[in-house]
Coordinates of N, CA and C in Angstrom, one line a residue:
X15 N -6.4 20.3 13.8 CA -6.0 19.9 12.4 C -6.2 18.4 12.4
X16 N -7.0 17.9 11.4 CA -7.2 16.5 11.3 C -6.9 16.1 9.8
X17 N -5.8 15.3 9.6 CA -5.5 14.8 8.3 C -6.4 13.6 7.9
X18 N -6.9 13.6 6.7 CA -7.8 12.6 6.2 C -7.1 11.9 5.1
X19 N -6.9 10.6 5.2 CA -6.1 9.8 4.2 C -6.9 8.7 3.7
X20 N -7.1 8.6 2.4 CA -7.8 7.4 1.8 C -6.8 6.2 1.9
X21 N -7.2 5.1 2.5 CA -6.2 4.0 2.7 C -5.7 3.4 1.4
X22 N -4.4 3.0 1.4 CA -3.8 2.4 0.2 C -4.5 1.1 -0.1
X23 N -4.3 0.6 -1.3 CA -5.0 -0.6 -1.8 C -4.3 -1.9 -1.2
X24 N -3.0 -1.7 -0.8 CA -2.3 -2.8 -0.2 C -1.6 -2.3 1.0
X25 N -1.3 -3.2 2.0 CA -0.7 -2.7 3.2 C 0.7 -2.2 3.1
X26 N 1.5 -2.8 2.2 CA 2.9 -2.3 2.0 C 3.0 -1.6 0.7
X27 N 3.6 -0.5 0.7 CA 3.7 0.3 -0.6 C 4.5 -0.4 -1.6
X28 N 5.5 -1.1 -1.3 CA 6.4 -1.8 -2.3 C 5.6 -2.9 -3.0
X29 N 4.5 -3.4 -2.4 CA 3.7 -4.4 -3.1 C 2.8 -3.8 -4.1
X30 N 2.7 -2.5 -4.1 CA 1.8 -1.8 -5.1 C 2.7 -1.4 -6.3
X31 N 3.2 -2.4 -7.1 CA 4.2 -2.1 -8.1 C 3.6 -1.3 -9.3
X32 N 2.3 -1.3 -9.5 CA 1.8 -0.6 -10.6 C 1.2 0.8 -10.2
X33 N 1.5 1.2 -8.9 CA 1.0 2.5 -8.4 C -0.5 2.6 -8.4
X34 N -1.2 1.6 -8.1 CA -2.7 1.6 -8.1 C -3.1 2.5 -7.0
X35 N -4.1 3.4 -7.3 CA -4.6 4.3 -6.3 C -5.9 3.7 -5.7
X36 N -6.2 4.1 -4.4 CA -7.4 3.6 -3.8 C -8.6 4.3 -4.5
X37 N -9.8 3.6 -4.5 CA -11.0 4.3 -5.1 C -11.3 5.5 -4.4
X38 N -11.7 6.6 -5.1 CA -12.0 7.9 -4.4 C -13.4 7.7 -3.7
X39 N -13.5 8.5 -2.6 CA -14.8 8.7 -1.9 C -15.4 9.9 -2.5
X40 N -16.4 9.7 -3.4 CA -16.9 10.8 -4.1 C -18.1 11.5 -3.4
X41 N -18.8 10.8 -2.6 CA -19.9 11.3 -1.9 C -19.5 12.1 -0.6
X42 N -20.2 13.2 -0.3 CA -19.9 13.9 1.0 C -20.1 12.9 2.2
X43 N -19.4 13.1 3.2 CA -19.6 12.3 4.4 C -19.4 13.2 5.7
X44 N -20.1 12.9 6.7 CA -20.0 13.7 8.0 C -18.9 13.2 8.9
X45 N -18.2 14.2 9.5 CA -17.2 14.0 10.5 C -17.7 14.7 11.7
X46 N -17.7 13.9 12.8 CA -18.1 14.5 14.1 C -16.9 14.6 15.0
X47 N -16.7 15.8 15.6 CA -15.5 16.0 16.5 C -16.0 16.5 17.8
X48 N -15.5 15.9 18.9 CA -15.9 16.4 20.2 C -15.5 17.8 20.4
X49 N -16.4 18.6 21.0 CA -16.1 20.0 21.2 C -15.4 20.2 22.6
X50 N -14.3 20.9 22.7 CA -13.6 21.1 24.0 C -14.5 21.8 24.9
X51 N -14.4 21.5 26.2 CA -15.2 22.1 27.3 C -15.0 23.6 27.2
X52 N -16.1 24.4 27.4 CA -16.1 25.8 27.4 C -16.2 26.5 26.1
X53 N -16.2 25.7 25.0 CA -16.3 26.3 23.6 C -17.7 26.0 23.1
X54 N -18.3 27.0 22.3 CA -19.6 26.8 21.8 C -19.7 26.7 20.3
X55 N -18.9 27.5 19.6 CA -19.0 27.5 18.1 C -17.7 27.0 17.5
X56 N -17.8 26.7 16.2 CA -16.6 26.2 15.5 C -16.7 26.6 14.0
X57 N -15.6 27.0 13.5 CA -15.4 27.2 12.0 C -14.6 26.1 11.5
X58 N -14.9 25.7 10.2 CA -14.2 24.6 9.6 C -13.8 24.9 8.2
X59 N -12.6 24.4 7.9 CA -12.0 24.6 6.5 C -11.4 23.3 6.1
X60 N -11.4 23.1 4.7 CA -10.8 22.0 4.1 C -9.5 22.5 3.4
X61 N -8.4 22.0 3.6 CA -7.2 22.3 2.9 C -6.9 21.1 1.9
X62 N -6.7 21.4 0.7 CA -6.5 20.3 -0.3 C -5.6 20.7 -1.4
X63 N -5.1 19.7 -2.1 CA -4.4 19.9 -3.4 C -5.1 19.1 -4.5
X64 N -6.3 18.6 -4.2 CA -7.0 17.8 -5.1 C -8.2 18.6 -5.7
X65 N -8.3 18.9 -6.9 CA -7.4 18.8 -8.0 C -6.4 19.9 -8.1
X66 N -6.6 21.0 -7.3 CA -5.7 22.1 -7.2 C -5.6 22.6 -5.7
X67 N -4.6 23.3 -5.4 CA -4.4 23.8 -4.1 C -5.5 24.8 -3.7
X68 N -6.1 24.5 -2.6 CA -7.3 25.3 -2.2 C -7.6 25.2 -0.7
X69 N -8.1 26.3 -0.2 CA -8.6 26.3 1.2 C -10.1 26.7 1.1
X70 N -11.0 25.8 1.5 CA -12.4 26.0 1.3 C -13.1 26.0 2.7
X71 N -13.9 27.0 2.9 CA -14.7 27.0 4.2 C -15.8 26.0 4.1
X72 N -16.0 25.2 5.2 CA -17.1 24.2 5.2 C -18.1 24.6 6.3
X73 N -19.3 24.0 6.1 CA -20.3 24.2 7.1 C -20.0 23.3 8.4
X74 N -20.1 23.9 9.5 CA -19.9 23.2 10.8 C -21.2 23.5 11.7
X75 N -21.8 22.4 12.1 CA -23.0 22.5 13.0 C -22.6 22.0 14.4
X76 N -22.8 23.0 15.3 CA -22.4 22.7 16.7 C -23.6 22.0 17.4
X77 N -23.4 20.8 18.0 CA -24.4 20.2 18.8 C -24.1 20.4 20.3
X78 N -24.7 19.5 21.1 CA -24.5 19.7 22.6 C -23.0 19.4 23.0
X79 N -22.4 18.3 22.5 CA -21.1 18.0 22.8 C -20.1 17.9 21.7
X80 N -20.6 18.0 20.4 CA -19.7 17.8 19.3 C -20.1 18.8 18.2
X81 N -19.2 18.9 17.2 CA -19.3 19.6 16.0 C -19.4 18.7 14.8
X82 N -20.3 18.8 13.9 CA -20.4 17.9 12.8 C -20.1 18.8 11.5
X83 N -19.2 18.2 10.7 CA -18.8 18.9 9.5 C -19.1 18.0 8.3
X84 N -19.7 18.5 7.3 CA -20.0 17.7 6.1 C -18.7 17.8 5.2
X85 N -18.0 16.8 5.0 CA -16.7 16.8 4.2 C -17.0 16.4 2.8
X86 N -16.6 17.1 1.8 CA -17.0 16.9 0.4 C -16.3 15.8 -0.4
X87 N -15.9 14.7 0.2 CA -15.3 13.6 -0.5 C -13.8 13.6 -0.3
X88 N -13.1 12.5 -0.8 CA -11.7 12.3 -0.6 C -11.1 11.5 -1.7
X89 N -10.1 12.0 -2.3 CA -9.3 11.2 -3.3 C -8.2 10.5 -2.7
X90 N -7.1 11.3 -2.3 CA -6.0 10.7 -1.6 C -5.8 11.3 -0.2
X91 N -5.7 12.6 -0.1 CA -5.3 13.3 1.1 C -5.9 14.7 1.2
X92 N -6.6 15.0 2.3 CA -7.1 16.3 2.5 C -7.0 16.6 4.0
X93 N -7.1 17.8 4.4 CA -7.0 18.2 5.8 C -8.2 19.0 6.3
X94 N -8.7 18.6 7.4 CA -9.8 19.3 8.1 C -9.2 20.2 9.2
X95 N -9.5 21.5 9.1 CA -9.1 22.4 10.2 C -10.3 23.0 10.9
X96 N -10.3 22.8 12.2 CA -11.4 23.4 13.0 C -10.9 24.4 13.9
X97 N -11.6 25.6 14.0 CA -11.2 26.6 15.0 C -12.4 26.8 15.9
X98 N -12.2 26.5 17.2 CA -13.3 26.6 18.2 C -13.3 28.0 18.8
X99 N -14.5 28.5 19.1 CA -14.6 29.8 19.8 C -15.6 29.7 20.9
X100 N -15.4 30.6 21.9 CA -16.3 30.6 23.1 C -17.5 31.4 22.9

């Protein structure tokens, strides 16, 4: 389970008096995760509440040592879930 958080616009939340949100990442981006020893395949899901609660299966490509997942962008907070199999 990997939480993905779009960083805030200021370091301290109390300095963000007008509740300014960080700019969204609208383009898909790749995430590479090292594959545990002895595992060959992986399934990937995105858990989100942006713009509604949803669990979406993502494409995961297994390489020699890692799994690459194309993540479909980020507004504030989403979660990547990987399930490795032998």
